[in-house]
PDB file of C-alpha atoms in Angstrom:
ATOM      1  CA  UNK A  16      -0.214   0.120  -0.208  1.00 34.00           C
ATOM      2  CA  UNK A  17       1.354   3.440  -1.120  1.00 34.00           C
ATOM      3  CA  UNK A  18       2.475   5.607   1.992  1.00 34.00           C
ATOM      4  CA  UNK A  19      -0.496   8.169   3.609  1.00 33.00           C
ATOM      5  CA  UNK A  20       0.778  11.555   2.497  1.00 33.00           C
ATOM      6  CA  UNK A  21       2.171  13.940   4.920  1.00 32.00           C
ATOM      7  CA  UNK A  22       3.640  11.432   7.325  1.00 28.00           C
ATOM      8  CA  UNK A  23       6.428  10.076   8.657  1.00 24.00           C
ATOM      9  CA  UNK A  24       7.027   6.380  10.229  1.00 26.00           C
ATOM     10  CA  UNK A  25       8.714   5.562  12.877  1.00 25.00           C
ATOM     11  CA  UNK A  26      11.557   5.752  12.465  1.00 25.00           C
ATOM     12  CA  UNK A  27      13.651   2.062  10.013  1.00 27.00           C
ATOM     13  CA  UNK A  28      16.684   2.416   8.332  1.00 29.00           C
ATOM     14  CA  UNK A  29      17.153   1.835   4.659  1.00 32.00           C
ATOM     15  CA  UNK A  30      20.534   0.601   2.876  1.00 32.00           C
ATOM     16  CA  UNK A  31      21.448   2.943  -0.094  1.00 33.00           C
ATOM     17  CA  UNK A  32      24.789   1.627  -1.918  1.00 32.00           C
ATOM     18  CA  UNK A  33      27.421   4.452  -2.801  1.00 30.00           C
ATOM     19  CA  UNK A  34      29.333   2.432  -4.617  1.00 32.00           C
ATOM     20  CA  UNK A  35      32.911   0.045  -4.420  1.00 32.00           C
ATOM     21  CA  UNK A  36      30.251  -1.835  -1.894  1.00 32.00           C
ATOM     22  CA  UNK A  37      29.517   0.696   1.059  1.00 31.00           C
ATOM     23  CA  UNK A  38      26.743   1.783   2.789  1.00 32.00           C
ATOM     24  CA  UNK A  39      25.641   5.056   3.985  1.00 32.00           C
ATOM     25  CA  UNK A  40      22.052   4.908   6.681  1.00 33.00           C
ATOM     26  CA  UNK A  41      19.115   6.667   5.354  1.00 34.00           C
ATOM     27  CA  UNK A  42      17.895   9.016   8.257  1.00 32.00           C
ATOM     28  CA  UNK A  43      15.074   8.146  10.695  1.00 34.00           C
ATOM     29  CA  UNK A  44      11.144   7.589   9.019  1.00 37.00           C
ATOM     30  CA  UNK A  45      12.781   8.286   5.301  1.00 40.00           C
ATOM     31  CA  UNK A  46      14.528   7.887   2.372  1.00 40.00           C
ATOM     32  CA  UNK A  47      18.263   9.019   1.420  1.00 38.00           C
ATOM     33  CA  UNK A  48      18.678  12.625   0.162  1.00 39.00           C
ATOM     34  CA  UNK A  49      19.630  11.664  -3.262  1.00 37.00           C
ATOM     35  CA  UNK A  50      22.234  14.028  -4.064  1.00 35.00           C
ATOM     36  CA  UNK A  51      22.584  14.201  -7.706  1.00 34.00           C
ATOM     37  CA  UNK A  52      25.519  14.881  -9.152  1.00 31.00           C
ATOM     38  CA  UNK A  53      28.852  12.567 -10.411  1.00 31.00           C
ATOM     39  CA  UNK A  54      32.098  13.535 -11.342  1.00 30.00           C
ATOM     40  CA  UNK A  55      31.227  11.346 -13.964  1.00 31.00           C
ATOM     41  CA  UNK A  56      28.915   9.902 -15.105  1.00 32.00           C
ATOM     42  CA  UNK A  57      30.216   5.661 -16.470  1.00 32.00           C
ATOM     43  CA  UNK A  58      32.034   6.379 -12.362  1.00 33.00           C
ATOM     44  CA  UNK A  59      30.247   3.549  -9.908  1.00 33.00           C
ATOM     45  CA  UNK A  60      31.488   5.899  -6.763  1.00 32.00           C
ATOM     46  CA  UNK A  61      29.771   8.239  -3.735  1.00 32.00           C
ATOM     47  CA  UNK A  62      27.954  11.103  -4.488  1.00 32.00           C
ATOM     48  CA  UNK A  63      27.817  14.495  -2.956  1.00 36.00           C
ATOM     49  CA  UNK A  64      24.877  17.515  -4.096  1.00 36.00           C
ATOM     50  CA  UNK A  65      26.115  20.466  -5.758  1.00 38.00           C
ATOM     51  CA  UNK A  66      24.396  23.895  -4.986  1.00 37.00           C
ATOM     52  CA  UNK A  67      23.632  23.748  -9.354  1.00 38.00           C
ATOM     53  CA  UNK A  68      21.976  20.384  -9.112  1.00 39.00           C
ATOM     54  CA  UNK A  69      20.884  19.702  -4.809  1.00 44.00           C
ATOM     55  CA  UNK A  70      19.516  16.921  -2.795  1.00 52.00           C
ATOM     56  CA  UNK A  71      15.868  16.352  -3.056  1.00 64.00           C
ATOM     57  CA  UNK A  72      13.813  18.514  -1.123  1.00 64.00           C
ATOM     58  CA  UNK A  73      13.059  17.094   1.278  1.00 64.00           C
ATOM     59  CA  UNK A  74      13.255  14.057   2.986  1.00 65.00           C
ATOM     60  CA  UNK A  75      10.006  11.567   1.591  1.00 66.00           C
ATOM     61  CA  UNK A  76       7.653   9.654   3.955  1.00 64.00           C
ATOM     62  CA  UNK A  77       7.836   5.500   3.524  1.00 63.00           C
ATOM     63  CA  UNK A  78       6.006   3.123   4.821  1.00 64.00           C
ATOM     64  CA  UNK A  79       7.762   1.182   7.255  1.00 65.00           C
ATOM     65  CA  UNK A  80       8.760  -1.783   5.633  1.00 68.00           C
ATOM     66  CA  UNK A  81       9.158  -0.286   2.769  1.00 78.00           C
ATOM     67  CA  UNK A  82      12.973  -0.833   2.093  1.00 85.00           C
ATOM     68  CA  UNK A  83      12.908  -3.221  -1.091  1.00 94.00           C
ATOM     69  CA  UNK A  84      16.217  -5.856   0.090  1.00 92.00           C
ATOM     70  CA  UNK A  85      20.008  -4.204   0.349  1.00 92.00           C
ATOM     71  CA  UNK A  86      21.299  -4.030  -2.013  1.00 94.00           C
ATOM     72  CA  UNK A  87      23.838  -5.620  -3.817  1.00 95.00           C
ATOM     73  CA  UNK A  88      23.808  -9.074  -2.011  1.00 96.00           C
ATOM     74  CA  UNK A  89      27.240 -10.378  -2.159  1.00 96.00           C
ATOM     75  CA  UNK A  90      25.537 -13.853  -3.358  1.00 97.00           C
ATOM     76  CA  UNK A  91      24.034 -12.059  -5.811  1.00 98.00           C
ATOM     77  CA  UNK A  92      27.198 -10.029  -7.061  1.00 98.00           C
ATOM     78  CA  UNK A  93      30.092 -10.704  -9.374  1.00 98.00           C
ATOM     79  CA  UNK A  94      32.593  -7.348  -8.329  1.00 96.00           C
ATOM     80  CA  UNK A  95      33.711  -6.151 -11.252  1.00 97.00           C
ATOM     81  CA  UNK A  96      36.370  -3.669 -12.706  1.00 97.00           C
ATOM     82  CA  UNK A  97      32.795  -2.030 -14.236  1.00 96.00           C
ATOM     83  CA  UNK A  98      30.726  -1.851 -11.245  1.00 94.00           C
ATOM     84  CA  UNK A  99      28.851  -4.806  -9.547  1.00 96.00           C
ATOM     85  CA  UNK A 100      26.897  -7.300 -11.846  1.00 98.00           C
ATOM     86  CA  UNK A 101      23.779  -9.525 -10.748  1.00 98.00           C
ATOM     87  CA  UNK A 102      24.622 -13.203 -11.306  1.00 98.00           C
ATOM     88  CA  UNK A 103      22.312 -16.204  -9.636  1.00 97.00           C
ATOM     89  CA  UNK A 104      23.288 -17.307  -6.787  1.00 97.00           C
ATOM     90  CA  UNK A 105      25.349 -20.824  -5.906  1.00 96.00           C
ATOM     91  CA  UNK A 106      22.111 -22.231  -4.946  1.00 96.00           C
ATOM     92  CA  UNK A 107      19.678 -20.715  -8.006  1.00 95.00           C
ATOM     93  CA  UNK A 108      17.456 -17.992  -6.438  1.00 96.00           C
ATOM     94  CA  UNK A 109      17.286 -15.249  -8.770  1.00 98.00           C
ATOM     95  CA  UNK A 110      18.506 -11.085  -8.786  1.00 98.00           C
ATOM     96  CA  UNK A 111      14.715 -10.813 -10.167  1.00 98.00           C
ATOM     97  CA  UNK A 112      13.329 -12.301  -7.928  1.00 97.00           C
ATOM     98  CA  UNK A 113      14.898 -11.374  -4.517  1.00 97.00           C
ATOM     99  CA  UNK A 114      15.417  -7.709  -5.721  1.00 98.00           C
ATOM    100  CA  UNK A 115      11.522  -7.960  -6.406  1.00 97.00           C
ATOM    101  CA  UNK A 116       8.788  -6.345  -4.291  1.00 97.00           C
ATOM    102  CA  UNK A 117       6.430  -8.714  -2.224  1.00 95.00           C
ATOM    103  CA  UNK A 118       3.585  -8.561  -3.940  1.00 95.00           C
ATOM    104  CA  UNK A 119       0.043 -10.820  -2.443  1.00 91.00           C
ATOM    105  CA  UNK A 120      -1.690 -12.334  -5.020  1.00 88.00           C
ATOM    106  CA  UNK A 121      -5.360 -11.578  -5.456  1.00 89.00           C
ATOM    107  CA  UNK A 122      -8.669 -11.851  -7.398  1.00 94.00           C
ATOM    108  CA  UNK A 123      -8.108  -8.402  -8.831  1.00 96.00           C
ATOM    109  CA  UNK A 124      -7.265  -7.747 -12.138  1.00 97.00           C
ATOM    110  CA  UNK A 125      -3.521  -6.260 -12.070  1.00 98.00           C
ATOM    111  CA  UNK A 126      -2.223  -3.302 -13.133  1.00 98.00           C
ATOM    112  CA  UNK A 127       1.007  -2.853 -13.186  1.00 98.00           C
ATOM    113  CA  UNK A 128       3.250   0.804 -14.600  1.00 98.00           C
ATOM    114  CA  UNK A 129       6.520   1.504 -15.540  1.00 98.00           C
ATOM    115  CA  UNK A 130       7.574   5.086 -15.242  1.00 98.00           C
ATOM    116  CA  UNK A 131      11.370   5.518 -17.581  1.00 98.00           C
ATOM    117  CA  UNK A 132      13.340   7.611 -18.412  1.00 96.00           C
ATOM    118  CA  UNK A 133      14.720   8.925 -15.240  1.00 96.00           C
ATOM    119  CA  UNK A 134      18.340   9.618 -13.891  1.00 94.00           C
ATOM    120  CA  UNK A 135      18.672  12.720 -15.546  1.00 92.00           C
ATOM    121  CA  UNK A 136      15.866  15.714 -14.190  1.00 91.00           C
ATOM    122  CA  UNK A 137      16.276  15.671 -10.384  1.00 90.00           C
ATOM    123  CA  UNK A 138      12.793  17.014  -9.574  1.00 91.00           C
ATOM    124  CA  UNK A 139      11.118  13.630 -12.026  1.00 93.00           C
ATOM    125  CA  UNK A 140      13.365  11.780 -10.078  1.00 94.00           C
ATOM    126  CA  UNK A 141      11.522  13.364  -6.339  1.00 93.00           C
ATOM    127  CA  UNK A 142       8.405  13.020  -7.945  1.00 94.00           C
ATOM    128  CA  UNK A 143       8.629   9.852  -9.463  1.00 96.00           C
ATOM    129  CA  UNK A 144       9.933   8.764  -5.496  1.00 95.00           C
ATOM    130  CA  UNK A 145       6.612  10.055  -3.660  1.00 94.00           C
ATOM    131  CA  UNK A 146       4.820   7.940  -6.690  1.00 95.00           C
ATOM    132  CA  UNK A 147       3.004   5.049  -4.870  1.00 95.00           C
ATOM    133  CA  UNK A 148       5.730   2.295  -4.293  1.00 95.00           C
ATOM    134  CA  UNK A 149       3.984  -0.243  -6.334  1.00 96.00           C
ATOM    135  CA  UNK A 150       4.551   1.443  -9.212  1.00 98.00           C
ATOM    136  CA  UNK A 151       8.178   0.672 -10.949  1.00 98.00           C
ATOM    137  CA  UNK A 152      11.130   2.952 -12.124  1.00 98.00           C
ATOM    138  CA  UNK A 153      13.574   2.544 -15.072  1.00 98.00           C
ATOM    139  CA  UNK A 154      15.570   4.593 -14.311  1.00 98.00           C
ATOM    140  CA  UNK A 155      18.646   5.723 -17.895  1.00 97.00           C
ATOM    141  CA  UNK A 156      22.296   3.980 -17.621  1.00 97.00           C
ATOM    142  CA  UNK A 157      23.577   7.781 -18.412  1.00 97.00           C
ATOM    143  CA  UNK A 158      22.500   9.619 -14.823  1.00 93.00           C
ATOM    144  CA  UNK A 159      25.353  11.162 -13.549  1.00 89.00           C
ATOM    145  CA  UNK A 160      24.233  10.447  -9.887  1.00 86.00           C
ATOM    146  CA  UNK A 161      21.689   7.115 -10.667  1.00 84.00           C
ATOM    147  CA  UNK A 162      22.369   4.584  -7.999  1.00 86.00           C
ATOM    148  CA  UNK A 163      21.723   7.269  -5.441  1.00 90.00           C
ATOM    149  CA  UNK A 164      18.890   7.814  -6.758  1.00 90.00           C
ATOM    150  CA  UNK A 165      17.439   4.456  -7.334  1.00 90.00           C
ATOM    151  CA  UNK A 166      18.349   3.724  -3.997  1.00 91.00           C
ATOM    152  CA  UNK A 167      16.315   6.451  -2.869  1.00 92.00           C
ATOM    153  CA  UNK A 168      13.481   4.369  -5.093  1.00 95.00           C
ATOM    154  CA  UNK A 169      14.588   1.026  -3.675  1.00 95.00           C
ATOM    155  CA  UNK A 170      13.968   2.937  -0.008  1.00 93.00           C
ATOM    156  CA  UNK A 171      10.523   3.805  -1.251  1.00 94.00           C
ATOM    157  CA  UNK A 172       9.835   0.204  -1.835  1.00 96.00           C
ATOM    158  CA  UNK A 173       9.806   1.526  -5.559  1.00 97.00           C
ATOM    159  CA  UNK A 174      11.637  -1.894  -8.358  1.00 98.00           C
ATOM    160  CA  UNK A 175      14.363  -1.074 -10.518  1.00 98.00           C
ATOM    161  CA  UNK A 176      14.946  -1.173 -14.212  1.00 99.00           C
ATOM    162  CA  UNK A 177      18.077  -0.153 -16.217  1.00 98.00           C
ATOM    163  CA  UNK A 178      17.176   1.392 -19.851  1.00 98.00           C
ATOM    164  CA  UNK A 179      18.956  -0.609 -21.787  1.00 99.00           C
ATOM    165  CA  UNK A 180      20.532   2.454 -25.025  1.00 98.00           C
ATOM    166  CA  UNK A 181      19.790   0.376 -27.990  1.00 98.00           C
ATOM    167  CA  UNK A 182      19.834   1.446 -31.390  1.00 98.00           C
ATOM    168  CA  UNK A 183      17.061   3.692 -32.150  1.00 96.00           C
ATOM    169  CA  UNK A 184      14.860   3.228 -35.685  1.00 95.00           C
ATOM    170  CA  UNK A 185      16.211   6.110 -36.691  1.00 96.00           C
ATOM    171  CA  UNK A 186      19.869   6.509 -35.947  1.00 97.00           C
ATOM    172  CA  UNK A 187      22.276   8.583 -36.643  1.00 96.00           C
ATOM    173  CA  UNK A 188      19.406  10.664 -35.489  1.00 96.00           C
ATOM    174  CA  UNK A 189      18.935   9.662 -32.574  1.00 95.00           C
ATOM    175  CA  UNK A 190      21.982   7.792 -31.162  1.00 96.00           C
ATOM    176  CA  UNK A 191      21.534   6.201 -28.094  1.00 97.00           C
ATOM    177  CA  UNK A 192      24.898   7.321 -26.161  1.00 97.00           C
ATOM    178  CA  UNK A 193      27.967   6.713 -25.709  1.00 97.00           C
ATOM    179  CA  UNK A 194      27.627   2.857 -24.551  1.00 98.00           C
ATOM    180  CA  UNK A 195      25.126   2.251 -27.543  1.00 98.00           C
ATOM    181  CA  UNK A 196      23.934  -1.104 -29.155  1.00 98.00           C
ATOM    182  CA  UNK A 197      24.503  -0.510 -32.184  1.00 98.00           C
ATOM    183  CA  UNK A 198      23.980  -3.621 -34.869  1.00 97.00           C
ATOM    184  CA  UNK A 199      26.498  -1.911 -36.337  1.00 97.00           C
ATOM    185  CA  UNK A 200      29.105  -3.263 -33.112  1.00 97.00           C
ATOM    186  CA  UNK A 201      30.874  -6.476 -33.591  1.00 97.00           C
ATOM    187  CA  UNK A 202      29.565  -9.191 -30.880  1.00 97.00           C
ATOM    188  CA  UNK A 203      32.432  -8.554 -28.495  1.00 98.00           C
ATOM    189  CA  UNK A 204      31.622  -4.825 -28.022  1.00 98.00           C
ATOM    190  CA  UNK A 205      28.303  -4.467 -27.670  1.00 98.00           C
ATOM    191  CA  UNK A 206      28.768  -6.946 -24.510  1.00 98.00           C
ATOM    192  CA  UNK A 207      31.164  -4.820 -22.948  1.00 98.00           C
ATOM    193  CA  UNK A 208      28.935  -2.089 -23.234  1.00 99.00           C
ATOM    194  CA  UNK A 209      25.588  -4.046 -22.114  1.00 99.00           C
ATOM    195  CA  UNK A 210      28.238  -4.671 -19.234  1.00 99.00           C
ATOM    196  CA  UNK A 211      28.556  -1.430 -18.379  1.00 98.00           C
ATOM    197  CA  UNK A 212      24.448  -0.872 -18.538  1.00 99.00           C
ATOM    198  CA  UNK A 213      24.127  -3.639 -15.709  1.00 99.00           C
ATOM    199  CA  UNK A 214      27.202  -2.395 -13.657  1.00 98.00           C
ATOM    200  CA  UNK A 215      26.185   1.151 -13.395  1.00 96.00           C
ATOM    201  CA  UNK A 216      22.959   0.619 -10.242  1.00 96.00           C
ATOM    202  CA  UNK A 217      22.926  -2.062  -7.736  1.00 95.00           C
ATOM    203  CA  UNK A 218      19.814  -3.857  -7.057  1.00 97.00           C
ATOM    204  CA  UNK A 219      18.060  -3.719 -10.082  1.00 98.00           C
ATOM    205  CA  UNK A 220      14.802  -6.177 -11.013  1.00 98.00           C
ATOM    206  CA  UNK A 221      15.767  -6.309 -15.535  1.00 99.00           C
ATOM    207  CA  UNK A 222      16.713  -4.854 -17.971  1.00 99.00           C
ATOM    208  CA  UNK A 223      14.039  -2.450 -20.596  1.00 99.00           C
ATOM    209  CA  UNK A 224      13.969  -2.724 -23.631  1.00 98.00           C
ATOM    210  CA  UNK A 225      12.795   0.698 -25.888  1.00 97.00           C
ATOM    211  CA  UNK A 226       9.504   0.902 -28.241  1.00 95.00           C
ATOM    212  CA  UNK A 227      11.265   1.928 -31.772  1.00 93.00           C
ATOM    213  CA  UNK A 228      14.175  -0.748 -31.545  1.00 96.00           C
ATOM    214  CA  UNK A 229      16.254  -1.785 -34.211  1.00 95.00           C
ATOM    215  CA  UNK A 230      18.848  -3.654 -32.252  1.00 96.00           C
ATOM    216  CA  UNK A 231      16.316  -7.048 -32.137  1.00 96.00           C
ATOM    217  CA  UNK A 232      15.712  -7.102 -35.985  1.00 96.00           C
ATOM    218  CA  UNK A 233      19.102  -7.667 -36.614  1.00 95.00           C
ATOM    219  CA  UNK A 234      19.282 -11.474 -35.131  1.00 93.00           C
ATOM    220  CA  UNK A 235      22.858 -11.847 -34.742  1.00 94.00           C
ATOM    221  CA  UNK A 236      23.746  -7.982 -33.394  1.00 96.00           C
ATOM    222  CA  UNK A 237      21.098  -9.203 -29.873  1.00 97.00           C
ATOM    223  CA  UNK A 238      21.499 -13.215 -29.749  1.00 97.00           C
ATOM    224  CA  UNK A 239      24.298 -12.228 -27.729  1.00 98.00           C
ATOM    225  CA  UNK A 240      22.460  -9.655 -25.643  1.00 98.00           C
ATOM    226  CA  UNK A 241      19.676 -11.710 -24.609  1.00 98.00           C
ATOM    227  CA  UNK A 242      22.001 -14.848 -23.964  1.00 98.00           C
ATOM    228  CA  UNK A 243      24.102 -12.803 -21.156  1.00 98.00           C
ATOM    229  CA  UNK A 244      20.916 -10.958 -19.878  1.00 98.00           C
ATOM    230  CA  UNK A 245      19.297 -14.511 -19.250  1.00 98.00           C
ATOM    231  CA  UNK A 246      22.492 -15.472 -17.423  1.00 98.00           C
ATOM    232  CA  UNK A 247      22.773 -13.322 -15.620  1.00 98.00           C
ATOM    233  CA  UNK A 248      19.122 -14.161 -13.509  1.00 98.00           C
ATOM    234  CA  UNK A 249      17.424 -10.613 -14.842  1.00 98.00           C
ATOM    235  CA  UNK A 250      14.111  -9.859 -16.217  1.00 98.00           C
ATOM    236  CA  UNK A 251      12.937  -8.191 -19.135  1.00 98.00           C
ATOM    237  CA  UNK A 252      10.474  -5.881 -19.835  1.00 98.00           C
ATOM    238  CA  UNK A 253       9.905  -4.842 -23.706  1.00 98.00           C
ATOM    239  CA  UNK A 254       8.004  -1.406 -24.368  1.00 96.00           C
ATOM    240  CA  UNK A 255       7.181  -2.925 -27.825  1.00 93.00           C
ATOM    241  CA  UNK A 256       4.317  -6.117 -27.177  1.00 91.00           C
ATOM    242  CA  UNK A 257       6.462  -7.641 -29.926  1.00 92.00           C
ATOM    243  CA  UNK A 258       9.463  -8.295 -31.406  1.00 94.00           C
ATOM    244  CA  UNK A 259      10.410  -9.236 -34.772  1.00 94.00           C
ATOM    245  CA  UNK A 260      10.374 -13.566 -35.079  1.00 95.00           C
ATOM    246  CA  UNK A 261      14.031 -13.725 -35.085  1.00 93.00           C
ATOM    247  CA  UNK A 262      14.358 -12.641 -31.631  1.00 94.00           C
ATOM    248  CA  UNK A 263      11.025 -14.336 -30.690  1.00 95.00           C
ATOM    249  CA  UNK A 264      11.717 -17.781 -31.577  1.00 95.00           C
ATOM    250  CA  UNK A 265      15.176 -17.156 -29.750  1.00 94.00           C
ATOM    251  CA  UNK A 266      13.568 -15.597 -26.257  1.00 95.00           C
ATOM    252  CA  UNK A 267      11.564 -18.761 -26.847  1.00 94.00           C
ATOM    253  CA  UNK A 268      14.707 -20.847 -25.748  1.00 94.00           C
ATOM    254  CA  UNK A 269      16.118 -18.105 -23.702  1.00 95.00           C
ATOM    255  CA  UNK A 270      15.439 -18.974 -19.367  1.00 94.00           C
ATOM    256  CA  UNK A 271      14.326 -15.565 -19.611  1.00 96.00           C
ATOM    257  CA  UNK A 272      11.198 -13.592 -17.903  1.00 97.00           C
ATOM    258  CA  UNK A 273       9.952 -10.954 -20.065  1.00 97.00           C
ATOM    259  CA  UNK A 274       6.493  -8.505 -20.025  1.00 97.00           C
ATOM    260  CA  UNK A 275       5.352  -7.447 -22.134  1.00 97.00           C
ATOM    261  CA  UNK A 276       3.790  -3.135 -22.380  1.00 98.00           C
ATOM    262  CA  UNK A 277       0.235  -3.971 -23.113  1.00 97.00           C
ATOM    263  CA  UNK A 278      -0.226   0.588 -23.231  1.00 96.00           C
ATOM    264  CA  UNK A 279       2.953   2.586 -24.194  1.00 95.00           C
ATOM    265  CA  UNK A 280       2.995   6.459 -23.955  1.00 94.00           C
ATOM    266  CA  UNK A 281       6.900   8.096 -24.884  1.00 86.00           C
ATOM    267  CA  UNK A 282       7.381  11.725 -24.285  1.00 71.00           C
ATOM    268  CA  UNK A 283       6.136  12.647 -27.513  1.00 60.00           C
ATOM    269  CA  UNK A 284       2.978  10.984 -26.961  1.00 58.00           C
ATOM    270  CA  UNK A 285      -0.393  13.232 -27.334  1.00 56.00           C
ATOM    271  CA  UNK A 286      -3.081  11.617 -26.066  1.00 70.00           C
ATOM    272  CA  UNK A 287      -5.128  12.040 -23.461  1.00 87.00           C
ATOM    273  CA  UNK A 288      -3.275  10.991 -20.547  1.00 90.00           C
ATOM    274  CA  UNK A 289      -6.092   9.221 -18.405  1.00 92.00           C
ATOM    275  CA  UNK A 290      -7.916   8.276 -20.953  1.00 92.00           C
ATOM    276  CA  UNK A 291      -5.155   5.400 -20.767  1.00 94.00           C
ATOM    277  CA  UNK A 292      -5.760   4.968 -17.803  1.00 96.00           C
ATOM    278  CA  UNK A 293      -8.885   4.584 -18.689  1.00 96.00           C
ATOM    279  CA  UNK A 294      -8.193   2.190 -21.083  1.00 96.00           C
ATOM    280  CA  UNK A 295      -5.538   0.585 -18.729  1.00 98.00           C
ATOM    281  CA  UNK A 296      -7.809  -0.710 -16.136  1.00 98.00           C
ATOM    282  CA  UNK A 297     -10.483  -1.607 -19.597  1.00 98.00           C
ATOM    283  CA  UNK A 298      -7.454  -4.564 -20.180  1.00 98.00           C
ATOM    284  CA  UNK A 299      -6.966  -5.995 -17.342  1.00 98.00           C
ATOM    285  CA  UNK A 300     -10.816  -6.320 -17.054  1.00 97.00           C
ATOM    286  CA  UNK A 301     -10.455  -7.815 -20.388  1.00 98.00           C
ATOM    287  CA  UNK A 302      -7.421  -9.984 -19.533  1.00 97.00           C
ATOM    288  CA  UNK A 303      -6.657 -10.306 -15.915  1.00 96.00           C
ATOM    289  CA  UNK A 304      -3.424  -7.868 -16.056  1.00 97.00           C
ATOM    290  CA  UNK A 305      -2.492  -4.824 -17.813  1.00 98.00           C
ATOM    291  CA  UNK A 306       0.718  -3.077 -18.003  1.00 98.00           C
ATOM    292  CA  UNK A 307       1.881   0.773 -18.945  1.00 98.00           C
ATOM    293  CA  UNK A 308       4.680   2.252 -19.509  1.00 98.00           C
ATOM    294  CA  UNK A 309       4.845   5.934 -19.275  1.00 97.00           C
ATOM    295  CA  UNK A 310       7.782   7.598 -20.090  1.00 95.00           C
ATOM    296  CA  UNK A 311       7.857  11.015 -17.069  1.00 94.00           C
ATOM    297  CA  UNK A 312       6.816  14.806 -17.668  1.00 91.00           C
ATOM    298  CA  UNK A 313       5.871  16.533 -15.319  1.00 86.00           C
ATOM    299  CA  UNK A 314       2.365  16.041 -16.459  1.00 86.00           C
ATOM    300  CA  UNK A 315       2.109  12.256 -15.928  1.00 92.00           C
ATOM    301  CA  UNK A 316       3.472  12.902 -12.374  1.00 93.00           C
ATOM    302  CA  UNK A 317      -0.233  14.377 -10.446  1.00 91.00           C
ATOM    303  CA  UNK A 318      -2.754  11.993 -13.038  1.00 94.00           C
ATOM    304  CA  UNK A 319      -1.024   9.005 -12.389  1.00 95.00           C
ATOM    305  CA  UNK A 320      -0.583   9.204  -8.743  1.00 94.00           C
ATOM    306  CA  UNK A 321      -3.765  10.510  -7.849  1.00 95.00           C
ATOM    307  CA  UNK A 322      -4.878   7.358  -9.817  1.00 96.00           C
ATOM    308  CA  UNK A 323      -3.470   4.890  -8.387  1.00 96.00           C
ATOM    309  CA  UNK A 324      -4.470   5.938  -5.036  1.00 94.00           C
ATOM    310  CA  UNK A 325      -8.031   4.956  -6.236  1.00 96.00           C
ATOM    311  CA  UNK A 326      -7.290   1.711  -8.310  1.00 97.00           C
ATOM    312  CA  UNK A 327      -8.301  -0.572  -5.106  1.00 96.00           C
ATOM    313  CA  UNK A 328     -10.793   1.344  -4.842  1.00 96.00           C
ATOM    314  CA  UNK A 329     -12.351   0.212  -8.093  1.00 97.00           C
ATOM    315  CA  UNK A 330     -11.755  -3.303  -7.677  1.00 97.00           C
ATOM    316  CA  UNK A 331      -8.131  -4.038  -9.513  1.00 98.00           C
ATOM    317  CA  UNK A 332      -5.190  -4.928  -7.873  1.00 98.00           C
ATOM    318  CA  UNK A 333      -1.792  -2.164  -8.144  1.00 98.00           C
ATOM    319  CA  UNK A 334       2.082  -4.719  -8.700  1.00 98.00           C
ATOM    320  CA  UNK A 335       4.913  -4.364  -9.433  1.00 98.00           C
ATOM    321  CA  UNK A 336       6.534  -5.462 -13.002  1.00 98.00           C
ATOM    322  CA  UNK A 337       7.774  -8.466 -12.036  1.00 98.00           C
ATOM    323  CA  UNK A 338       4.824  -8.965 -10.779  1.00 97.00           C
ATOM    324  CA  UNK A 339       3.063 -10.138 -14.406  1.00 97.00           C
ATOM    325  CA  UNK A 340       6.155 -12.508 -14.885  1.00 95.00           C
ATOM    326  CA  UNK A 341       6.103 -14.482 -11.269  1.00 89.00           C
ATOM    327  CA  UNK A 342       2.277 -15.071 -11.587  1.00 80.00           C
ATOM    328  CA  UNK A 343       1.354 -17.439 -14.684  1.00 69.00           C
ATOM    329  CA  UNK A 344      -1.248 -15.877 -17.389  1.00 64.00           C
ATOM    330  CA  UNK A 345      -3.865 -17.107 -16.875  1.00 46.00           C
TER     331      UNK A 345
END
């Protein structure tokens, strides 16, 4: 359940990984203040707030016990030169389950929401973390303080995901950045870049592949990446309902939990967001479940927050994204 507006729970300590295996305690009853600038986006190291881009404006009240499992868990982590890389434990524990948010199954239709595009704008991250904790959050791997903001999100109970910088359909007009996964790269270069992406922050449940990408249309480029993702025990969220045929065939051969967006709302969307939420409810009512993936924007947060506070009363169950993978689709 979401934290009641304006409430600060009794003293509780959450831990936020600050890089290099160090942890810092959160203030009692709140999410750790999230520094927002680092010397270099690619470094996994402690960061501090600056006057130009300060920490969260105020502690964020959370429900007692909302914080997710501490991360990185030693048994689920390979410490690499790039940072902590998730892995299956020797006893078969999977990171996507261990780091996921608990969810009690009910007979109500399940609705999951994931907000993407986080990691650069402090105000947007703060607004996202203040959403009900069942809403999952996806961070860019390039955010200068992504590891700290992501830890704050987890302390508030949000599942976190990392966005894959896959080659977009209009590349090079749109650039996926210096660690972009490009069809023109050789497989080893893309794997090196993927490892960099997957070591940006600890405690994430999975990776998010945006829609309108063309990486998966190239089977030779996509196969080693999907196989590596599957081998690390994390899940995959697709912004598109389907992938090219070769990629879909490959997914059937992998032990890789995959969840697909039923509705996607991008940054440039002109569709009425309240109307999309009604469509989401209708899909969940008809299919028993539905996933909305929405790009973060100032106009989204208030509408989404108000809607999420009422959705249980309307007969639906607000679920974390991982619940859609844990519970078979009947």
